[in-house]
């Protein structure tokens, strides 16, 4: 299992509209595929003085093959729809994470 993390920076001008979009459209559509599991939305507290707010969305995904399939089938179009709607008022970057068990087995 891997974690697909995308951090978005949202301009103040569209902050509330975009946050609602993430909650009501982006996350539900991603989860509806059945490939993106356990969504988590978090606000980034350290904002480095930028205008706007930053949020991270995380999904658990079975493996990179499943993620690549989802991206080709739905993910890229979903991201493009957000860019079309909000333009340069939103920017994001993605990282893949692996959960490491920290307790003794």
mmCIF file of N, CA and C in Angstrom:
data_model
loop_
_atom_site.group_PDB
_atom_site.id
_atom_site.type_symbol
_atom_site.label_atom_id
_atom_site.label_comp_id
_atom_site.label_asym_id
_atom_site.label_seq_id
_atom_site.Cartn_x
_atom_site.Cartn_y
_atom_site.Cartn_z
ATOM 1 N N UNK A 1 0.861 -1.179 0.000
ATOM 2 C CA UNK A 1 0.000 0.000 0.000
ATOM 3 C C UNK A 1 0.902 1.235 0.000
ATOM 4 N N UNK A 2 0.587 2.185 -0.871
ATOM 5 C CA UNK A 2 1.305 3.456 -0.912
ATOM 6 C C UNK A 2 0.329 4.590 -0.621
ATOM 7 N N UNK A 3 0.867 5.752 -0.340
ATOM 8 C CA UNK A 3 0.039 6.932 -0.097
ATOM 9 C C UNK A 3 0.333 7.944 -1.194
ATOM 10 N N UNK A 4 -0.724 8.360 -1.875
ATOM 11 C CA UNK A 4 -0.649 9.365 -2.932
ATOM 12 C C UNK A 4 -1.025 10.697 -2.290
ATOM 13 N N UNK A 5 -0.061 11.572 -2.139
ATOM 14 C CA UNK A 5 -0.247 12.852 -1.463
ATOM 15 C C UNK A 5 -0.138 13.989 -2.476
ATOM 16 N N UNK A 6 -1.139 14.841 -2.510
ATOM 17 C CA UNK A 6 -1.070 16.043 -3.339
ATOM 18 C C UNK A 6 -1.291 17.246 -2.435
ATOM 19 N N UNK A 7 -0.365 18.186 -2.495
ATOM 20 C CA UNK A 7 -0.481 19.420 -1.733
ATOM 21 C C UNK A 7 -0.859 20.534 -2.699
ATOM 22 N N UNK A 8 -1.919 21.240 -2.360
ATOM 23 C CA UNK A 8 -2.424 22.334 -3.188
ATOM 24 C C UNK A 8 -2.250 23.655 -2.451
ATOM 25 N N UNK A 9 -1.833 24.680 -3.180
ATOM 26 C CA UNK A 9 -1.853 26.040 -2.653
ATOM 27 C C UNK A 9 -2.982 26.768 -3.371
ATOM 28 N N UNK A 10 -3.881 27.355 -2.587
ATOM 29 C CA UNK A 10 -5.086 27.986 -3.126
ATOM 30 C C UNK A 10 -5.055 29.475 -2.822
ATOM 31 N N UNK A 11 -5.218 30.282 -3.845
ATOM 32 C CA UNK A 11 -5.265 31.734 -3.709
ATOM 33 C C UNK A 11 -6.474 32.136 -2.859
ATOM 34 N N UNK A 12 -6.301 33.179 -2.047
ATOM 35 C CA UNK A 12 -7.389 33.659 -1.190
ATOM 36 C C UNK A 12 -8.665 33.952 -1.964
ATOM 37 N N UNK A 13 -8.522 34.437 -3.181
ATOM 38 C CA UNK A 13 -9.678 34.833 -3.992
ATOM 39 C C UNK A 13 -10.648 33.677 -4.237
ATOM 40 N N UNK A 14 -10.138 32.458 -4.344
ATOM 41 C CA UNK A 14 -10.994 31.301 -4.635
ATOM 42 C C UNK A 14 -10.939 30.260 -3.514
ATOM 43 N N UNK A 15 -10.395 30.653 -2.368
ATOM 44 C CA UNK A 15 -10.157 29.689 -1.289
ATOM 45 C C UNK A 15 -11.399 28.883 -0.923
ATOM 46 N N UNK A 16 -12.469 29.543 -0.534
ATOM 47 C CA UNK A 16 -13.651 28.820 -0.057
ATOM 48 C C UNK A 16 -14.286 27.986 -1.170
ATOM 49 N N UNK A 17 -14.381 28.548 -2.359
ATOM 50 C CA UNK A 17 -14.959 27.811 -3.488
ATOM 51 C C UNK A 17 -14.131 26.564 -3.800
ATOM 52 N N UNK A 18 -12.831 26.703 -3.785
ATOM 53 C CA UNK A 18 -11.950 25.584 -4.106
ATOM 54 C C UNK A 18 -11.980 24.519 -3.008
ATOM 55 N N UNK A 19 -12.003 24.935 -1.762
ATOM 56 C CA UNK A 19 -12.077 23.978 -0.664
ATOM 57 C C UNK A 19 -13.376 23.172 -0.747
ATOM 58 N N UNK A 20 -14.464 23.843 -1.050
ATOM 59 C CA UNK A 20 -15.741 23.147 -1.244
ATOM 60 C C UNK A 20 -15.645 22.175 -2.410
ATOM 61 N N UNK A 21 -15.001 22.592 -3.493
ATOM 62 C CA UNK A 21 -14.809 21.724 -4.658
ATOM 63 C C UNK A 21 -14.015 20.469 -4.276
ATOM 64 N N UNK A 22 -12.949 20.640 -3.523
ATOM 65 C CA UNK A 22 -12.151 19.486 -3.100
ATOM 66 C C UNK A 22 -12.992 18.517 -2.277
ATOM 67 N N UNK A 23 -13.791 19.052 -1.352
ATOM 68 C CA UNK A 23 -14.596 18.216 -0.461
ATOM 69 C C UNK A 23 -15.771 17.554 -1.178
ATOM 70 N N UNK A 24 -16.452 18.297 -2.033
ATOM 71 C CA UNK A 24 -17.712 17.824 -2.619
ATOM 72 C C UNK A 24 -17.561 17.169 -3.987
ATOM 73 N N UNK A 25 -16.480 17.474 -4.709
ATOM 74 C CA UNK A 25 -16.324 16.930 -6.055
ATOM 75 C C UNK A 25 -15.046 16.119 -6.231
ATOM 76 N N UNK A 26 -13.904 16.721 -5.973
ATOM 77 C CA UNK A 26 -12.623 16.062 -6.249
ATOM 78 C C UNK A 26 -12.464 14.761 -5.461
ATOM 79 N N UNK A 27 -12.588 14.831 -4.145
ATOM 80 C CA UNK A 27 -12.395 13.637 -3.315
ATOM 81 C C UNK A 27 -13.456 12.576 -3.609
ATOM 82 N N UNK A 28 -14.758 12.914 -3.634
ATOM 83 C CA UNK A 28 -15.749 11.872 -3.934
ATOM 84 C C UNK A 28 -15.548 11.212 -5.302
ATOM 85 N N UNK A 29 -15.179 11.989 -6.317
ATOM 86 C CA UNK A 29 -14.947 11.397 -7.642
ATOM 87 C C UNK A 29 -13.733 10.475 -7.624
ATOM 88 N N UNK A 30 -12.680 10.870 -6.926
ATOM 89 C CA UNK A 30 -11.487 10.023 -6.845
ATOM 90 C C UNK A 30 -11.808 8.708 -6.134
ATOM 91 N N UNK A 31 -12.559 8.780 -5.051
ATOM 92 C CA UNK A 31 -12.894 7.591 -4.271
ATOM 93 C C UNK A 31 -13.866 6.680 -5.021
ATOM 94 N N UNK A 32 -14.738 7.257 -5.838
ATOM 95 C CA UNK A 32 -15.755 6.460 -6.533
ATOM 96 C C UNK A 32 -15.156 5.429 -7.480
ATOM 97 N N UNK A 33 -13.912 5.606 -7.867
ATOM 98 C CA UNK A 33 -13.256 4.646 -8.761
ATOM 99 C C UNK A 33 -12.997 3.315 -8.068
ATOM 100 N N UNK A 34 -12.902 3.344 -6.747
ATOM 101 C CA UNK A 34 -12.586 2.139 -6.000
ATOM 102 C C UNK A 34 -11.095 1.886 -5.852
ATOM 103 N N UNK A 35 -10.272 2.688 -6.512
ATOM 104 C CA UNK A 35 -8.816 2.528 -6.442
ATOM 105 C C UNK A 35 -8.178 3.434 -5.391
ATOM 106 N N UNK A 36 -8.790 4.570 -5.164
ATOM 107 C CA UNK A 36 -8.261 5.559 -4.220
ATOM 108 C C UNK A 36 -9.018 5.392 -2.902
ATOM 109 N N UNK A 37 -8.298 5.005 -1.857
ATOM 110 C CA UNK A 37 -8.931 4.612 -0.603
ATOM 111 C C UNK A 37 -8.550 5.551 0.543
ATOM 112 N N UNK A 38 -9.385 5.558 1.569
ATOM 113 C CA UNK A 38 -9.118 6.275 2.827
ATOM 114 C C UNK A 38 -8.669 7.725 2.617
ATOM 115 N N UNK A 39 -9.492 8.540 1.969
ATOM 116 C CA UNK A 39 -9.070 9.921 1.729
ATOM 117 C C UNK A 39 -8.901 10.695 3.032
ATOM 118 N N UNK A 40 -7.959 11.596 3.010
ATOM 119 C CA UNK A 40 -7.688 12.445 4.165
ATOM 120 C C UNK A 40 -7.347 13.846 3.649
ATOM 121 N N UNK A 41 -8.035 14.848 4.161
ATOM 122 C CA UNK A 41 -7.793 16.240 3.780
ATOM 123 C C UNK A 41 -7.208 16.961 4.987
ATOM 124 N N UNK A 42 -6.058 17.619 4.779
ATOM 125 C CA UNK A 42 -5.380 18.313 5.879
ATOM 126 C C UNK A 42 -4.962 19.714 5.450
ATOM 127 N N UNK A 43 -5.076 20.653 6.379
ATOM 128 C CA UNK A 43 -4.610 22.015 6.110
ATOM 129 C C UNK A 43 -3.146 22.110 6.516
ATOM 130 N N UNK A 44 -2.347 22.727 5.678
ATOM 131 C CA UNK A 44 -0.932 22.937 5.970
ATOM 132 C C UNK A 44 -0.826 24.163 6.874
ATOM 133 N N UNK A 45 -0.208 23.994 8.030
ATOM 134 C CA UNK A 45 -0.133 25.088 9.002
ATOM 135 C C UNK A 45 0.962 26.087 8.687
ATOM 136 N N UNK A 46 2.083 25.638 8.180
ATOM 137 C CA UNK A 46 3.174 26.547 7.828
ATOM 138 C C UNK A 46 2.953 27.029 6.410
ATOM 139 N N UNK A 47 2.658 28.297 6.281
ATOM 140 C CA UNK A 47 2.286 28.822 4.975
ATOM 141 C C UNK A 47 3.327 29.763 4.390
ATOM 142 N N UNK A 48 4.432 29.972 5.057
ATOM 143 C CA UNK A 48 5.560 30.757 4.540
ATOM 144 C C UNK A 48 5.166 32.143 4.044
ATOM 145 N N UNK A 49 4.126 32.739 4.602
ATOM 146 C CA UNK A 49 3.757 34.101 4.258
ATOM 147 C C UNK A 49 3.113 34.277 2.894
ATOM 148 N N UNK A 50 2.764 33.198 2.231
ATOM 149 C CA UNK A 50 2.121 33.295 0.917
ATOM 150 C C UNK A 50 0.674 33.740 1.059
ATOM 151 N N UNK A 51 0.176 34.357 0.019
ATOM 152 C CA UNK A 51 -1.233 34.720 -0.023
ATOM 153 C C UNK A 51 -2.030 33.467 -0.336
ATOM 154 N N UNK A 52 -2.906 33.086 0.563
ATOM 155 C CA UNK A 52 -3.729 31.910 0.332
ATOM 156 C C UNK A 52 -3.511 30.849 1.393
ATOM 157 N N UNK A 53 -4.095 29.700 1.142
ATOM 158 C CA UNK A 53 -4.033 28.563 2.062
ATOM 159 C C UNK A 53 -3.529 27.345 1.308
ATOM 160 N N UNK A 54 -2.933 26.418 2.046
ATOM 161 C CA UNK A 54 -2.455 25.171 1.444
ATOM 162 C C UNK A 54 -3.101 23.982 2.136
ATOM 163 N N UNK A 55 -3.407 22.966 1.336
ATOM 164 C CA UNK A 55 -4.037 21.745 1.830
ATOM 165 C C UNK A 55 -3.352 20.544 1.207
ATOM 166 N N UNK A 56 -3.326 19.455 1.957
ATOM 167 C CA UNK A 56 -2.810 18.189 1.438
ATOM 168 C C UNK A 56 -3.954 17.184 1.422
ATOM 169 N N UNK A 57 -4.067 16.466 0.314
ATOM 170 C CA UNK A 57 -5.032 15.374 0.199
ATOM 171 C C UNK A 57 -4.234 14.092 0.048
ATOM 172 N N UNK A 58 -4.593 13.101 0.856
ATOM 173 C CA UNK A 58 -3.904 11.818 0.786
ATOM 174 C C UNK A 58 -4.904 10.704 0.526
ATOM 175 N N UNK A 59 -4.498 9.776 -0.331
ATOM 176 C CA UNK A 59 -5.265 8.563 -0.603
ATOM 177 C C UNK A 59 -4.329 7.371 -0.456
ATOM 178 N N UNK A 60 -4.838 6.288 0.068
ATOM 179 C CA UNK A 60 -4.097 5.029 0.038
ATOM 180 C C UNK A 60 -4.396 4.353 -1.298
ATOM 181 N N UNK A 61 -3.374 3.779 -1.897
ATOM 182 C CA UNK A 61 -3.503 3.086 -3.182
ATOM 183 C C UNK A 61 -2.746 1.767 -3.065
ATOM 184 N N UNK A 62 -3.287 0.726 -3.693
ATOM 185 C CA UNK A 62 -2.696 -0.612 -3.584
ATOM 186 C C UNK A 62 -1.222 -0.644 -3.970
ATOM 187 N N UNK A 63 -0.878 -0.043 -5.112
ATOM 188 C CA UNK A 63 0.512 -0.044 -5.595
ATOM 189 C C UNK A 63 0.647 0.990 -6.713
ATOM 190 N N UNK A 64 1.857 1.169 -7.224
ATOM 191 C CA UNK A 64 2.075 2.185 -8.265
ATOM 192 C C UNK A 64 1.383 1.817 -9.571
ATOM 193 N N UNK A 65 1.241 0.545 -9.860
ATOM 194 C CA UNK A 65 0.536 0.133 -11.080
ATOM 195 C C UNK A 65 -0.926 0.568 -11.018
ATOM 196 N N UNK A 66 -1.547 0.365 -9.864
ATOM 197 C CA UNK A 66 -2.937 0.787 -9.677
ATOM 198 C C UNK A 66 -3.051 2.303 -9.786
ATOM 199 N N UNK A 67 -2.118 3.011 -9.180
ATOM 200 C CA UNK A 67 -2.125 4.471 -9.259
ATOM 201 C C UNK A 67 -1.992 4.939 -10.696
ATOM 202 N N UNK A 68 -1.053 4.380 -11.442
ATOM 203 C CA UNK A 68 -0.867 4.774 -12.842
ATOM 204 C C UNK A 68 -2.106 4.480 -13.676
ATOM 205 N N UNK A 69 -2.767 3.358 -13.406
ATOM 206 C CA UNK A 69 -4.013 3.031 -14.104
ATOM 207 C C UNK A 69 -5.068 4.086 -13.799
ATOM 208 N N UNK A 70 -5.226 4.427 -12.513
ATOM 209 C CA UNK A 70 -6.210 5.432 -12.126
ATOM 210 C C UNK A 70 -5.896 6.785 -12.759
ATOM 211 N N UNK A 71 -4.625 7.165 -12.743
ATOM 212 C CA UNK A 71 -4.245 8.445 -13.348
ATOM 213 C C UNK A 71 -4.632 8.490 -14.816
ATOM 214 N N UNK A 72 -4.357 7.422 -15.549
ATOM 215 C CA UNK A 72 -4.686 7.383 -16.981
ATOM 216 C C UNK A 72 -6.189 7.371 -17.215
ATOM 217 N N UNK A 73 -6.914 6.626 -16.393
ATOM 218 C CA UNK A 73 -8.353 6.479 -16.592
ATOM 219 C C UNK A 73 -9.156 7.679 -16.099
ATOM 220 N N UNK A 74 -8.761 8.245 -14.964
ATOM 221 C CA UNK A 74 -9.579 9.281 -14.335
ATOM 222 C C UNK A 74 -8.794 10.444 -13.739
ATOM 223 N N UNK A 75 -7.674 10.150 -13.136
ATOM 224 C CA UNK A 75 -6.962 11.141 -12.339
ATOM 225 C C UNK A 75 -6.502 12.366 -13.100
ATOM 226 N N UNK A 76 -5.915 12.159 -14.251
ATOM 227 C CA UNK A 76 -5.420 13.300 -15.032
ATOM 228 C C UNK A 76 -6.576 14.196 -15.458
ATOM 229 N N UNK A 77 -7.684 13.593 -15.886
ATOM 230 C CA UNK A 77 -8.860 14.380 -16.280
ATOM 231 C C UNK A 77 -9.440 15.135 -15.083
ATOM 232 N N UNK A 78 -9.434 14.502 -13.925
ATOM 233 C CA UNK A 78 -9.943 15.146 -12.714
ATOM 234 C C UNK A 78 -9.079 16.349 -12.339
ATOM 235 N N UNK A 79 -7.778 16.187 -12.436
ATOM 236 C CA UNK A 79 -6.867 17.296 -12.151
ATOM 237 C C UNK A 79 -7.012 18.408 -13.189
ATOM 238 N N UNK A 80 -7.179 18.027 -14.449
ATOM 239 C CA UNK A 80 -7.335 19.023 -15.509
ATOM 240 C C UNK A 80 -8.621 19.828 -15.329
ATOM 241 N N UNK A 81 -9.676 19.169 -14.885
ATOM 242 C CA UNK A 81 -10.940 19.870 -14.640
ATOM 243 C C UNK A 81 -10.766 20.936 -13.560
ATOM 244 N N UNK A 82 -9.957 20.635 -12.556
ATOM 245 C CA UNK A 82 -9.699 21.606 -11.497
ATOM 246 C C UNK A 82 -8.885 22.783 -12.031
ATOM 247 N N UNK A 83 -7.895 22.508 -12.863
ATOM 248 C CA UNK A 83 -7.088 23.576 -13.465
ATOM 249 C C UNK A 83 -7.960 24.445 -14.370
ATOM 250 N N UNK A 84 -8.839 23.816 -15.128
ATOM 251 C CA UNK A 84 -9.746 24.566 -16.002
ATOM 252 C C UNK A 84 -10.643 25.486 -15.177
ATOM 253 N N UNK A 85 -11.113 24.989 -14.069
ATOM 254 C CA UNK A 85 -12.030 25.766 -13.233
ATOM 255 C C UNK A 85 -11.332 26.895 -12.474
ATOM 256 N N UNK A 86 -10.137 26.627 -11.922
ATOM 257 C CA UNK A 86 -9.487 27.601 -11.050
ATOM 258 C C UNK A 86 -8.244 28.254 -11.645
ATOM 259 N N UNK A 87 -7.763 27.738 -12.756
ATOM 260 C CA UNK A 87 -6.614 28.330 -13.436
ATOM 261 C C UNK A 87 -5.400 28.472 -12.544
ATOM 262 N N UNK A 88 -4.771 29.626 -12.620
ATOM 263 C CA UNK A 88 -3.542 29.868 -11.856
ATOM 264 C C UNK A 88 -3.814 30.191 -10.384
ATOM 265 N N UNK A 89 -5.066 30.158 -9.979
ATOM 266 C CA UNK A 89 -5.424 30.421 -8.580
ATOM 267 C C UNK A 89 -5.166 29.207 -7.689
ATOM 268 N N UNK A 90 -4.786 28.074 -8.316
ATOM 269 C CA UNK A 90 -4.453 26.878 -7.562
ATOM 270 C C UNK A 90 -3.215 26.244 -8.185
ATOM 271 N N UNK A 91 -2.343 25.756 -7.336
ATOM 272 C CA UNK A 91 -1.142 25.059 -7.806
ATOM 273 C C UNK A 91 -0.922 23.864 -6.890
ATOM 274 N N UNK A 92 -0.397 22.795 -7.452
ATOM 275 C CA UNK A 92 -0.199 21.608 -6.636
ATOM 276 C C UNK A 92 1.037 20.829 -7.014
ATOM 277 N N UNK A 93 1.464 19.997 -6.088
ATOM 278 C CA UNK A 93 2.536 19.049 -6.378
ATOM 279 C C UNK A 93 2.211 17.742 -5.655
ATOM 280 N N UNK A 94 2.696 16.654 -6.226
ATOM 281 C CA UNK A 94 2.359 15.325 -5.734
ATOM 282 C C UNK A 94 3.602 14.587 -5.270
ATOM 283 N N UNK A 95 3.441 13.822 -4.204
ATOM 284 C CA UNK A 95 4.501 12.935 -3.729
ATOM 285 C C UNK A 95 3.890 11.575 -3.421
ATOM 286 N N UNK A 96 4.677 10.538 -3.634
ATOM 287 C CA UNK A 96 4.274 9.187 -3.248
ATOM 288 C C UNK A 96 4.979 8.852 -1.949
ATOM 289 N N UNK A 97 4.220 8.323 -1.013
ATOM 290 C CA UNK A 97 4.755 8.001 0.298
ATOM 291 C C UNK A 97 4.575 6.518 0.582
ATOM 292 N N UNK A 98 5.485 5.987 1.356
ATOM 293 C CA UNK A 98 5.371 4.611 1.819
ATOM 294 C C UNK A 98 5.288 4.652 3.334
ATOM 295 N N UNK A 99 4.281 3.994 3.870
ATOM 296 C CA UNK A 99 4.138 3.952 5.316
ATOM 297 C C UNK A 99 5.124 2.937 5.881
ATOM 298 N N UNK A 100 5.888 3.366 6.873
ATOM 299 C CA UNK A 100 6.881 2.514 7.514
ATOM 300 C C UNK A 100 6.387 2.176 8.916
ATOM 301 N N UNK A 101 6.331 0.905 9.212
ATOM 302 C CA UNK A 101 5.926 0.494 10.551
ATOM 303 C C UNK A 101 7.048 0.849 11.520
ATOM 304 N N UNK A 102 6.749 1.617 12.525
ATOM 305 C CA UNK A 102 7.768 2.084 13.449
ATOM 306 C C UNK A 102 7.838 1.259 14.728
ATOM 307 N N UNK A 103 6.802 0.465 14.971
ATOM 308 C CA UNK A 103 6.809 -0.377 16.160
ATOM 309 C C UNK A 103 7.484 -1.705 15.858
ATOM 310 N N UNK A 104 8.044 -2.325 16.876
ATOM 311 C CA UNK A 104 8.641 -3.649 16.691
ATOM 312 C C UNK A 104 7.576 -4.639 16.253
ATOM 313 N N UNK A 105 7.982 -5.517 15.396
ATOM 314 C CA UNK A 105 7.029 -6.510 14.880
ATOM 315 C C UNK A 105 6.945 -7.706 15.777
#
